[in-house]
Short mmCIF file of C-alpha atoms and ligand atoms in Angstrom, two decimals:
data_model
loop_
_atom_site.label_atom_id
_atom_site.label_comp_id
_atom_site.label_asym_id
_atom_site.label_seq_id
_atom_site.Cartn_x
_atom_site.Cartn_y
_atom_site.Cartn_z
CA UNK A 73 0.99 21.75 -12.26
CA UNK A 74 3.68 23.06 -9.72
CA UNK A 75 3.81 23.05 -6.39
CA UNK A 76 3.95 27.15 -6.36
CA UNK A 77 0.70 27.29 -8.51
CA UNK A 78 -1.38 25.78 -5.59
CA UNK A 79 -3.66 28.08 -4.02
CA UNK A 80 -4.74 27.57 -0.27
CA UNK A 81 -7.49 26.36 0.85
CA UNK A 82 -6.19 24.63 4.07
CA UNK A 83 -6.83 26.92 7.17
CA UNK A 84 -2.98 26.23 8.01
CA UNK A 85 -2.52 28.48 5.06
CA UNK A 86 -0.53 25.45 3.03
CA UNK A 87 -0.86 26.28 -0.49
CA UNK A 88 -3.21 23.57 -1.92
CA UNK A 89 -5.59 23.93 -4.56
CA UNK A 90 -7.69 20.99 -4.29
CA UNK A 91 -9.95 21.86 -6.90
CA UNK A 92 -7.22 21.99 -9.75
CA UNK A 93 -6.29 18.32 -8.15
CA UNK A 94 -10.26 17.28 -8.82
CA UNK A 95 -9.79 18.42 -12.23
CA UNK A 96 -7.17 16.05 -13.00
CA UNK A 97 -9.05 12.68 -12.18
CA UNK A 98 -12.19 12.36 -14.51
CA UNK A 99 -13.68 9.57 -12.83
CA UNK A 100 -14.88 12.32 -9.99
CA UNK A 101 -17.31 13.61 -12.55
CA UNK A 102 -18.91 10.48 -12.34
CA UNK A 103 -22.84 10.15 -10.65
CA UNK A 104 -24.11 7.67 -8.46
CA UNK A 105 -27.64 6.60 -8.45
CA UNK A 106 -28.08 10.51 -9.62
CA UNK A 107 -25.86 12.05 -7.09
CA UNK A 108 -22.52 13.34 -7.19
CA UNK A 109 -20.24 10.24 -6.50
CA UNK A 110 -18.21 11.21 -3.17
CA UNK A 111 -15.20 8.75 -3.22
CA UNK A 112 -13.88 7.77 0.20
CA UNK A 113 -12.43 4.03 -0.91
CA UNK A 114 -8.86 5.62 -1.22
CA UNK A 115 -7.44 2.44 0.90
CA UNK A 116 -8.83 -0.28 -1.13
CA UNK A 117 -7.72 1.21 -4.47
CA UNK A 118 -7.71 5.20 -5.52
CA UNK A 119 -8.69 6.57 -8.56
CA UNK A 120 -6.18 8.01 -11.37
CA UNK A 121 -5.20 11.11 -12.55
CA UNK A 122 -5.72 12.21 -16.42
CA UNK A 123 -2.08 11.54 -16.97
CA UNK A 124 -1.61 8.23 -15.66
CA UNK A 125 -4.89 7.56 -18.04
CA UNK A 126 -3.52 8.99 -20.73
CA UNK A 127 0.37 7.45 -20.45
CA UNK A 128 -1.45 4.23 -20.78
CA UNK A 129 -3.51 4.34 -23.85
CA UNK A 130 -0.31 6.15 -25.37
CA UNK A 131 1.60 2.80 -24.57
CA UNK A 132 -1.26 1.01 -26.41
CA UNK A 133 -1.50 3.56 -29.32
CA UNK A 134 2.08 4.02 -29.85
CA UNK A 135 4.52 1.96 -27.88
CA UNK A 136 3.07 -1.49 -27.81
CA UNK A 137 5.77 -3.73 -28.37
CA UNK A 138 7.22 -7.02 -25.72
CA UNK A 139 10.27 -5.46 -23.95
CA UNK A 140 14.21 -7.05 -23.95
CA UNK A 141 14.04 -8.99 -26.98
CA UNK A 142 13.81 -7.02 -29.70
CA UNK A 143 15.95 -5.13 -32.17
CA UNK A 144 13.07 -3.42 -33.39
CA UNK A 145 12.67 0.17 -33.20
CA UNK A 146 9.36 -0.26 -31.27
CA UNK A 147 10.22 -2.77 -28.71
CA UNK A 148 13.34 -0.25 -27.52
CA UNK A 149 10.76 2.12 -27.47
CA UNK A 150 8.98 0.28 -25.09
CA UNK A 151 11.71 -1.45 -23.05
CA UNK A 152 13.39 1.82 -22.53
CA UNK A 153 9.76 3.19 -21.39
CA UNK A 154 9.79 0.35 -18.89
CA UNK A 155 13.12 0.42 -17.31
CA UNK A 156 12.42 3.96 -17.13
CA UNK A 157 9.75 3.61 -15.09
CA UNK A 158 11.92 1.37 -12.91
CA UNK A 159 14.14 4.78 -12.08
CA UNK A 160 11.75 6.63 -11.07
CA UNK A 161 10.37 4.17 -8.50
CA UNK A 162 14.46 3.89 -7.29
CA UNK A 163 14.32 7.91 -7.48
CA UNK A 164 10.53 7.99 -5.52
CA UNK A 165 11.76 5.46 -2.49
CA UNK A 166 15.69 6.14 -3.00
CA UNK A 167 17.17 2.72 -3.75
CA UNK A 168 20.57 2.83 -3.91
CA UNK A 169 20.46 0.67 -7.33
CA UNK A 170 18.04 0.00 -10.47
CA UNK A 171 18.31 -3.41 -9.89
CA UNK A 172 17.00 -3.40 -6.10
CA UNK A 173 13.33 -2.73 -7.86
CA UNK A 174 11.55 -5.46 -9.27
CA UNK A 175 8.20 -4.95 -10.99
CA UNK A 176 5.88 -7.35 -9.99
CA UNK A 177 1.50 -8.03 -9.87
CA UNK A 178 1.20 -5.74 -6.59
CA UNK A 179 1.92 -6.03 -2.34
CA UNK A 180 0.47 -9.47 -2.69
CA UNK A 181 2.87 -10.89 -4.90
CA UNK A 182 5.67 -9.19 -3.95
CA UNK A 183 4.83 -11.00 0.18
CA UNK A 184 4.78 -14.20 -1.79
CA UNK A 185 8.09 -13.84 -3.78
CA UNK A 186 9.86 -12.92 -0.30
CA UNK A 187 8.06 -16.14 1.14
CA UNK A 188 8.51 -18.36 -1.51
CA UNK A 189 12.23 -17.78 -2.35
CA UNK A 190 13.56 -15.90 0.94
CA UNK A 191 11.70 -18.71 3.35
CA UNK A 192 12.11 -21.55 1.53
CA UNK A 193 15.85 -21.04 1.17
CA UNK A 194 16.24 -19.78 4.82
CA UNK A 195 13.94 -21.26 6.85
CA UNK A 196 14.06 -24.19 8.96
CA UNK A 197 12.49 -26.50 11.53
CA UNK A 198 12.24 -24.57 14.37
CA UNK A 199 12.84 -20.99 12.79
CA UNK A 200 10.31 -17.96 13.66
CA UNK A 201 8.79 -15.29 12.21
CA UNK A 202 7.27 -12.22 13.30
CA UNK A 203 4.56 -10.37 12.26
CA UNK A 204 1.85 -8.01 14.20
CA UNK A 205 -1.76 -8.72 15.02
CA UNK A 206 -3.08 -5.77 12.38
CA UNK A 207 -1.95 -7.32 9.36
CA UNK A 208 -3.31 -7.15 6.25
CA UNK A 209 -4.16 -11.19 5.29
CA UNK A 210 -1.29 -10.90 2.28
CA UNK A 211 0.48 -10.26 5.23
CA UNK A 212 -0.36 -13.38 6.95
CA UNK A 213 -1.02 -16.09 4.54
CA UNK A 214 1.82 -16.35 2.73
CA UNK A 215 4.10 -16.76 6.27
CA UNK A 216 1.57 -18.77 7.51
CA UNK A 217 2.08 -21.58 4.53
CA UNK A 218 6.00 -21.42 4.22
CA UNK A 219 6.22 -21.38 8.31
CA UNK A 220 3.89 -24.71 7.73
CA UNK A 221 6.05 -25.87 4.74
CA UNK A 222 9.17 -25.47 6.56
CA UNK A 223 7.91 -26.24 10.36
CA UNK A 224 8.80 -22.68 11.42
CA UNK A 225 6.61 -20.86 13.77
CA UNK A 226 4.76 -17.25 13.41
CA UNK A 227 4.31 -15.19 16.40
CA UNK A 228 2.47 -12.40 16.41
CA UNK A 229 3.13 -8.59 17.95
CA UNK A 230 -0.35 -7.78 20.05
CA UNK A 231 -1.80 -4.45 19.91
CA UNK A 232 -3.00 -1.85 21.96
CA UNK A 233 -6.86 -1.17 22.15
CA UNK A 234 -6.20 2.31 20.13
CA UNK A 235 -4.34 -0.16 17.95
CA UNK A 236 -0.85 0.43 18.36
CA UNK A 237 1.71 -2.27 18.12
CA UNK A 238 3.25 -2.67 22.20
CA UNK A 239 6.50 -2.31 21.32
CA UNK A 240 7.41 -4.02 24.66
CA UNK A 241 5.84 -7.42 23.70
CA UNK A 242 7.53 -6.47 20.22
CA UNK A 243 10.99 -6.85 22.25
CA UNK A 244 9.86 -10.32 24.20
CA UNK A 245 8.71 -12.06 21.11
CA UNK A 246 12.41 -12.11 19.71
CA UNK A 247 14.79 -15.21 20.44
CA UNK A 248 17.23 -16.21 18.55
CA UNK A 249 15.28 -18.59 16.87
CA UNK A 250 13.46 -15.12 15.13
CA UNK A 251 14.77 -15.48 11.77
CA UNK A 252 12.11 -12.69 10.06
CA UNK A 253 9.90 -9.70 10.72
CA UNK A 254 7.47 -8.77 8.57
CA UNK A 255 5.29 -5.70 9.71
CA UNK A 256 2.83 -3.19 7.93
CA UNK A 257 3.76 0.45 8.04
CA UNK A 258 0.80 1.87 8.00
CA UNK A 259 -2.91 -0.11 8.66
CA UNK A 260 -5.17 -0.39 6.07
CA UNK A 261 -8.16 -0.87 8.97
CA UNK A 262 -6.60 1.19 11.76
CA UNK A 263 -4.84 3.97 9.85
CA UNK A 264 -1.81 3.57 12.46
CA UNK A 265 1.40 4.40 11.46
CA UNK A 266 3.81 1.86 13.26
CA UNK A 267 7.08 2.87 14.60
CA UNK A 268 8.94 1.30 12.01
CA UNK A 269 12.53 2.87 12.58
CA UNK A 270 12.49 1.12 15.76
CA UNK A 271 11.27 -2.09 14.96
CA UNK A 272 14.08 -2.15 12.18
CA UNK A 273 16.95 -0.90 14.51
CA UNK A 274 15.64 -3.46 17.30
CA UNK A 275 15.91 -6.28 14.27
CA UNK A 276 19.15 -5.30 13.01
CA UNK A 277 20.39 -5.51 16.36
CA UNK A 278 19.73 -9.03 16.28
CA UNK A 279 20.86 -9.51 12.64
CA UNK A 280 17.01 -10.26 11.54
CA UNK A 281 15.83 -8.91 8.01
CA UNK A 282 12.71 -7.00 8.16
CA UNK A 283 10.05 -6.23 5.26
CA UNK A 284 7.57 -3.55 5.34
CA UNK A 285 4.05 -3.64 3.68
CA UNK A 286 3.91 -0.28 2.81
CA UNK A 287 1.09 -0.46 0.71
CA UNK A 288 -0.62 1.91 2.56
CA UNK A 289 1.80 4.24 3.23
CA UNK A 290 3.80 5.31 -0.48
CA UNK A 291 1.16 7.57 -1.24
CA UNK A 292 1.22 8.98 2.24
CA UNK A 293 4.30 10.01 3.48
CA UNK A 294 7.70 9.95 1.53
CA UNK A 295 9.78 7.02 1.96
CA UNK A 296 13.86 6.47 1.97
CA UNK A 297 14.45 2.97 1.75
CA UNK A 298 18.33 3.81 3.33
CA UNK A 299 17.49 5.84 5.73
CA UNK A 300 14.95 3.41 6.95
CA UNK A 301 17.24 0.61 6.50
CA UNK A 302 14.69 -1.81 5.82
CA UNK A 303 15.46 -5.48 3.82
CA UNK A 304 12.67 -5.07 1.46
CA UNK A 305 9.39 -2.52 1.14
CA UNK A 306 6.27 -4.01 -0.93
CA UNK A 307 3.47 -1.86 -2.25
CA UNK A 308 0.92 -1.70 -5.44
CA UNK A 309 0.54 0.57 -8.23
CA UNK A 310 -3.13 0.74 -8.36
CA UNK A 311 -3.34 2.82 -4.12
CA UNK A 312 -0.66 5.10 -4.99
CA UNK A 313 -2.82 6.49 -8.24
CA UNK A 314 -1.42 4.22 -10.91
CA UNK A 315 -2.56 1.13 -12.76
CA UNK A 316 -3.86 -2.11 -10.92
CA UNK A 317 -1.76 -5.47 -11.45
CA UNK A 318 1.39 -3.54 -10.98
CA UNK A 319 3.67 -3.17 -7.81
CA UNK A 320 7.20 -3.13 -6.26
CA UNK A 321 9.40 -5.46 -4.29
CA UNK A 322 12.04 -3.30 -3.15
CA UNK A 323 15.06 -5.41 -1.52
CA UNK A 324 18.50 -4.98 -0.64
CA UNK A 325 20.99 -5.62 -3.77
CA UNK A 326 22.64 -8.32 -1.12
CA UNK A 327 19.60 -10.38 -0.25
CA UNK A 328 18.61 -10.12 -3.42
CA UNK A 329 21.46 -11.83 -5.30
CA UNK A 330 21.26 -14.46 -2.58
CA UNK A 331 17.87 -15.80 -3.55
CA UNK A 332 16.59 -18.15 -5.81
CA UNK A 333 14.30 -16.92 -8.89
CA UNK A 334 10.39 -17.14 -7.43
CA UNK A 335 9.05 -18.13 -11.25
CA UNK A 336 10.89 -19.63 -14.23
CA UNK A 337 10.16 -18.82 -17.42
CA UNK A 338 11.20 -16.37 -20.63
CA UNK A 339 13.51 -13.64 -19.31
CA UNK A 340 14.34 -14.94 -15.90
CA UNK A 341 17.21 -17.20 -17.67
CA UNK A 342 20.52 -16.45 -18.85
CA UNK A 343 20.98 -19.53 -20.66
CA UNK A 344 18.58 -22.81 -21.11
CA UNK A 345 19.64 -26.56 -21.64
CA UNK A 346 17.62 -29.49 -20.81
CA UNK A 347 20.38 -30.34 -18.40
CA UNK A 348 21.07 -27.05 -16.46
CA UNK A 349 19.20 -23.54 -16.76
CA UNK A 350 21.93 -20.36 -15.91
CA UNK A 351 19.46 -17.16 -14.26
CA UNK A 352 19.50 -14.08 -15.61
CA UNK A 353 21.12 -10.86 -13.20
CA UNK A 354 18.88 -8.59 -11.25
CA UNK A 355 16.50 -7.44 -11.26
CA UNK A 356 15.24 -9.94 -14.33
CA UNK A 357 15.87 -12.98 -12.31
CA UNK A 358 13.02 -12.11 -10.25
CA UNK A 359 10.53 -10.67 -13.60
CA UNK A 360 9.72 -14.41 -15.58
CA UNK A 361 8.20 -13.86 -18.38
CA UNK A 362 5.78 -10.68 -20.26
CA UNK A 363 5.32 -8.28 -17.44
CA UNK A 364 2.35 -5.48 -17.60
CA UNK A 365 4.52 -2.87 -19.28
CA UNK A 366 1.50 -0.72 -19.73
CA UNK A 367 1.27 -0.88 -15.73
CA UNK A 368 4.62 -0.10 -14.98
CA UNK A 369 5.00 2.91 -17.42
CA UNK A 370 1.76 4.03 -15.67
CA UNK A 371 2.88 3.60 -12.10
CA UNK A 372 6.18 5.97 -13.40
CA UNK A 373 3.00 8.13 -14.13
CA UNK A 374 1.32 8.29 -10.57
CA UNK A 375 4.82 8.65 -9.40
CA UNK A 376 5.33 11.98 -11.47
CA UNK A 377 2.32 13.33 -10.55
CA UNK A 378 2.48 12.65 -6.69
CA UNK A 379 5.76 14.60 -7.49
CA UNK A 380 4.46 17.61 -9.15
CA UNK A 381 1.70 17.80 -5.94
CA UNK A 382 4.21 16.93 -3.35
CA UNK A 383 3.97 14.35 -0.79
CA UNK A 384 4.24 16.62 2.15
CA UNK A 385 1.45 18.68 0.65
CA UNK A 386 -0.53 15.57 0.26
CA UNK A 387 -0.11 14.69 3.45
CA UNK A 388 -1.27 17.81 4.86
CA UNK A 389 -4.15 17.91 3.08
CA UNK A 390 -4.95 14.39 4.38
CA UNK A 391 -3.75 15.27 7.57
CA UNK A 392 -6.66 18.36 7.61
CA UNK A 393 -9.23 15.70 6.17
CA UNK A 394 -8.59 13.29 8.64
CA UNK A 395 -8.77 15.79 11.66
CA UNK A 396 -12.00 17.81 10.15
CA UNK A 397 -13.31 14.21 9.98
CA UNK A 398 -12.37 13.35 13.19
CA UNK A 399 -14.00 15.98 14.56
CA UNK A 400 -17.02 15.98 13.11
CA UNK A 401 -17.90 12.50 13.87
CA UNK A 402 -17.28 12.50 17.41
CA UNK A 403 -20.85 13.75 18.45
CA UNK A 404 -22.73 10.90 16.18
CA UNK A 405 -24.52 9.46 19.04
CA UNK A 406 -23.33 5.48 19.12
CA UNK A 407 -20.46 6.14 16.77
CA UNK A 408 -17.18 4.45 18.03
CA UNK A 409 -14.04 5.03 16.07
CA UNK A 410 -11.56 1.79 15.85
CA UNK A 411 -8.56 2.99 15.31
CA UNK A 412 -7.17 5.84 17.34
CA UNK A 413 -3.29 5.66 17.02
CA UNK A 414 -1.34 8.72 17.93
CA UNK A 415 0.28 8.60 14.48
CA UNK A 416 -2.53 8.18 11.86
CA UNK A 417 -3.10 8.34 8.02
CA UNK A 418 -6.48 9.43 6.44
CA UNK A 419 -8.46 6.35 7.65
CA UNK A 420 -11.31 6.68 9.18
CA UNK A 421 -12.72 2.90 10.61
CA UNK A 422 -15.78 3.24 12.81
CA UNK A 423 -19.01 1.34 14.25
CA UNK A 424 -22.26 2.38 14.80
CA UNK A 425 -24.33 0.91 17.67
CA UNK A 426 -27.03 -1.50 16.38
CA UNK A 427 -26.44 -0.46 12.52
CA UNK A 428 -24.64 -3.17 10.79
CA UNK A 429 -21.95 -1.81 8.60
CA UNK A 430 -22.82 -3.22 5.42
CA UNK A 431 -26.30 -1.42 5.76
CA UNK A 432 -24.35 1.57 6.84
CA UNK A 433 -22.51 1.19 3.44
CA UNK A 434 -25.40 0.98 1.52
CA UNK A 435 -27.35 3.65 2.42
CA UNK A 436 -24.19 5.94 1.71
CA UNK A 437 -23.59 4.50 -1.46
CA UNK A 438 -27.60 6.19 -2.21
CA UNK A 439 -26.19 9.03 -1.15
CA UNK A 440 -23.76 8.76 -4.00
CA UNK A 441 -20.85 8.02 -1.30
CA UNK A 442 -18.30 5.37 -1.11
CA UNK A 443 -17.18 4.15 1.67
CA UNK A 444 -15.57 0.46 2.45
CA UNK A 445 -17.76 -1.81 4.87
CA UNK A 446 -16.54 -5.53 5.89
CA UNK A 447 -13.15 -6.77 7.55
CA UNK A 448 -10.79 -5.30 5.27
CA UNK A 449 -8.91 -8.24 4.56
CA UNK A 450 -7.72 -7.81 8.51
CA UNK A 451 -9.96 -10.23 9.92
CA UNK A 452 -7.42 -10.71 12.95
CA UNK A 453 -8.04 -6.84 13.67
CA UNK A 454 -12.07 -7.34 14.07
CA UNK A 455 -11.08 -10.12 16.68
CA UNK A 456 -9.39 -7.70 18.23
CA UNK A 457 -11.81 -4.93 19.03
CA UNK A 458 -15.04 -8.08 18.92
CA UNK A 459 -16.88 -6.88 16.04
CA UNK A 460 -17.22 -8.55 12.81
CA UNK A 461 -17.09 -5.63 10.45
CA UNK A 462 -16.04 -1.51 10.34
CA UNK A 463 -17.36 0.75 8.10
CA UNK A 464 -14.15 2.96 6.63
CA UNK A 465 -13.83 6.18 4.88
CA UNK A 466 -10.48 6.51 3.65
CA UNK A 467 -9.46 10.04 2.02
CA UNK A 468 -6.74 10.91 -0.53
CA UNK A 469 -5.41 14.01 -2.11
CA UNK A 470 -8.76 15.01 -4.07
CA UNK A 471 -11.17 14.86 -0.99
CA UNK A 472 -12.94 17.96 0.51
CA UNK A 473 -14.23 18.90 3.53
CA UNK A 474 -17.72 19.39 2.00
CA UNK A 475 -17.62 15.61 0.92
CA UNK A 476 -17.10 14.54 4.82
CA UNK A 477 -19.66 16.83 5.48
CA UNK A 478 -22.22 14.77 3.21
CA UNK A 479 -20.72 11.74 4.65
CA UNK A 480 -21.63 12.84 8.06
CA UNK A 481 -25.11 14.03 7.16
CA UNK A 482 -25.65 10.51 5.84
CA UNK A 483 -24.21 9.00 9.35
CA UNK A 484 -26.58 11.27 10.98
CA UNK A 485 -29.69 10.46 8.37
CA UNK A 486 -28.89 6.79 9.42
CA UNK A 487 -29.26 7.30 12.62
CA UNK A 488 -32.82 8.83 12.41
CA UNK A 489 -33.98 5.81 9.99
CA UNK A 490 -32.33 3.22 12.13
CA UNK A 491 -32.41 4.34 15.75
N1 7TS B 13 -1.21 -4.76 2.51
C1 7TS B 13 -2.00 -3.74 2.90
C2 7TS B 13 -1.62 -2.94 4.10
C3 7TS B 13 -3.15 -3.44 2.17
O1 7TS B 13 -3.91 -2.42 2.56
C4 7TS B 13 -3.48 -4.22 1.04
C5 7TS B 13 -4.75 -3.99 0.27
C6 7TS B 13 -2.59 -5.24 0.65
C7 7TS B 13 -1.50 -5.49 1.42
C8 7TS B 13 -2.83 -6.05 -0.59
O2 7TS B 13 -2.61 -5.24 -1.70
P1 7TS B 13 -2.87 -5.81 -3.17
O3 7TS B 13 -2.71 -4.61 -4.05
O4 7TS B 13 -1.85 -6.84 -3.44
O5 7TS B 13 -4.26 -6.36 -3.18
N2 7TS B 13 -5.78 -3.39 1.02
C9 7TS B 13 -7.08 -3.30 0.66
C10 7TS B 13 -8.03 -2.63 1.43
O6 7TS B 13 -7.81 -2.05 2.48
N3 7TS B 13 -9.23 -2.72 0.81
O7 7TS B 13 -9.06 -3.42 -0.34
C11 7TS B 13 -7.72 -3.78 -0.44
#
């Protein structure tokens, strides 16, 4: 599909035809307890286009073969499938080089290999690192045990109650004992979109690397690693409509020759002995042994086909969603949105006096709609705000106004069964 075949159906009068979008991602078809499923989980993983599907039973059917070893006609089949895929990420977050992308399991493991082999070779006694108070726990954890390992110290950049990051107490946390910042780009709870131009100008100002969890954001808004200037960017395959236990560490060719490998294994090496083992260059160093080459040709996939829609299109749709959604909620009576940043993605977080969320979530999911209900892995956020849970509707490119509307009629059917 191209961009000039989309038909409008935003009142803006963007040419979108979000029907022609539905088509492409069977799964939609699907019923729930005999309704129409309504999908509004986009955050915690989104569903996948017909192609992406498609790319990855071919791999199976026709390509399946281990990559980099083989003389084989089928295993250059697949390797140059793979490495393929690689480009296109470079091309879809402009990397200046092939070798600044390493595939790995998702945002999780990409945190830890920054951690594990950034920290540990960098850090010591004494050392800080920043993060902010709406963090995602991959976000947290892994800092939290190499800052114990090495006797460094995390501090933490408060936010604001419509959960912004206060860039002033951003500015007073830094010392120069800060020796990393590692901030989300956009919330997975909140939906906030943090300033993250400034946070990285502010940190190269005070030669301090920066990483951004932008596992939220990919699929959202395009992304120019250079003109951002960031160290590295992490995100996952399976939010930005590609395969799960696939994702990216992007990092700068620089810091990335300076680290140690993360895991050792097959393909990491250059040469073995028992006395000395010689790495392999980037980006293998950091890729030990058989990586999901189904996943990765199936993230180049997602990445084609958020191409052919257009991110900016995308975006506006969600931008419409979010607003319609907004609106439409703000006269449940009891309903409290958490989350209500100036700059926001399609995430909708709210409470509802004396309804716990999880029943919320439950009686929507009779209603055939899915919505997430719990902490979201951002436990530190419900601290925040004093509750212990949100319930979240999270929209992505295939969402309608009509399915809001049934989400609000279930709100509103809640209320009369509850209240
Ligand atoms: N960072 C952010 C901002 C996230 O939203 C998530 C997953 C992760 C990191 C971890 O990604 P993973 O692919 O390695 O698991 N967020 C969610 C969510 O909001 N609901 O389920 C998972």
């Amino acid at each position: 599909m191209s961009s000039k075949e989309i038909i409008s159906v935003i009142p803006n009068s963007t040419l979108y035809d979000v029907e022609k979008i539905r088509n492409d991602f069977p799964i939609l078809q699907t019923k729930v307890h005999g309704k129409q499923l309504i999908y509004l989980d986009n955050a915690a993983t989104s569903q996948k286009p017909i192609s992406v599907i498609k790319k990855t039973q071919e791999y199976y059917s026709s390509m399946n073969s281990n990559i980099h070893r083989g003389v084989h006609a089928l295993s250059q089949v697949s390797t140059e499938a793979y490495e393929s895929a690689r480009i296109k990420v470079k091309s879809f977050i402009n990397a200046l080089g092939k070798n600044e992308i390493i595939f790995t399991r998702g945002t999780t493991e990409s945190i830890n290999l920054v951690t594990q082999s950034y920290g540990r070779a960098n850090f010591q006694e004494g050392d800080e690192v920043i993060i902010s108070q709406m963090e995602h726990h991959s976000n947290i954890v892994p800092w939290q045990m190499i800052c114990e390992e090495k006797g460094a110290k995390l501090k933490v950049i408060p936010i604001n109650d419509e959960g912004e990051i206060i860039f002033e107490e951003f500015e007073k946390l830094i010392t120069h004992k800060t020796k990393f910042i590692s901030v989300v780009y956009v919330s997975n709870s909140l939906g906030t979109v943090n300033p993250v131009k400034n946070i990285i100008d502010l940190a190269h100002q005070n030669n301090i690397p920066v990483l951004l969890d932008a596992a939220q954001a990919v699929h959202h808004t395009p992304i120019d690693v250079q003109e951002l200037d960031c160290d590295f960017l992490v995100f996952s395959g399976h939010k930005m409509y590609g395969p799960t236990g696939i994702g990216i560490l992007y990092g700068k060719i620089n810091l990335l020759e300076s680290m140690p490998p993360f895991q050792g294994g097959g393909d990491m090496i250059e040469t073995v002995t028992f006395e000395r083992t010689t790495y392999n260059e980037l980006p293998y160093k950091f890729e030990a042994g058989t990586p999901n080459i189904a996943g990765a040709i199936g993230l180049g996939e997602a990445i084609d086909y958020i191409s052919q829609v257009g991110l900016e299109n995308i975006a506006l749709h969600e931008k419409y969603l979010l607003d319609y959604a907004t609106e439409a909620v703000a006269d449940i009576p009891g309903l409290k949105i958490i989350g209500t940043a100036k700059e926001k993605v399609s995430v909708l977080s709210f409470v509802l006096d004396d309804v716990h969320p999880h029943d919320i979530g439950t009686f929507l999911d009779f209603e055939g709609v899915a919505i997430r209900t719990g902490h979201h892995c951002t436990q530190p956020v419900m601290d925040r705000y004093n509750i212990p849970a949100t319930s979240r509707a999270s929209f992505a490119m295939y969402n309608t106004k009509e399915e809001i509307n049934t989400l609000v009629n279930g709100l509103r059917k809640i209320i009369e069964v509850f209240g």
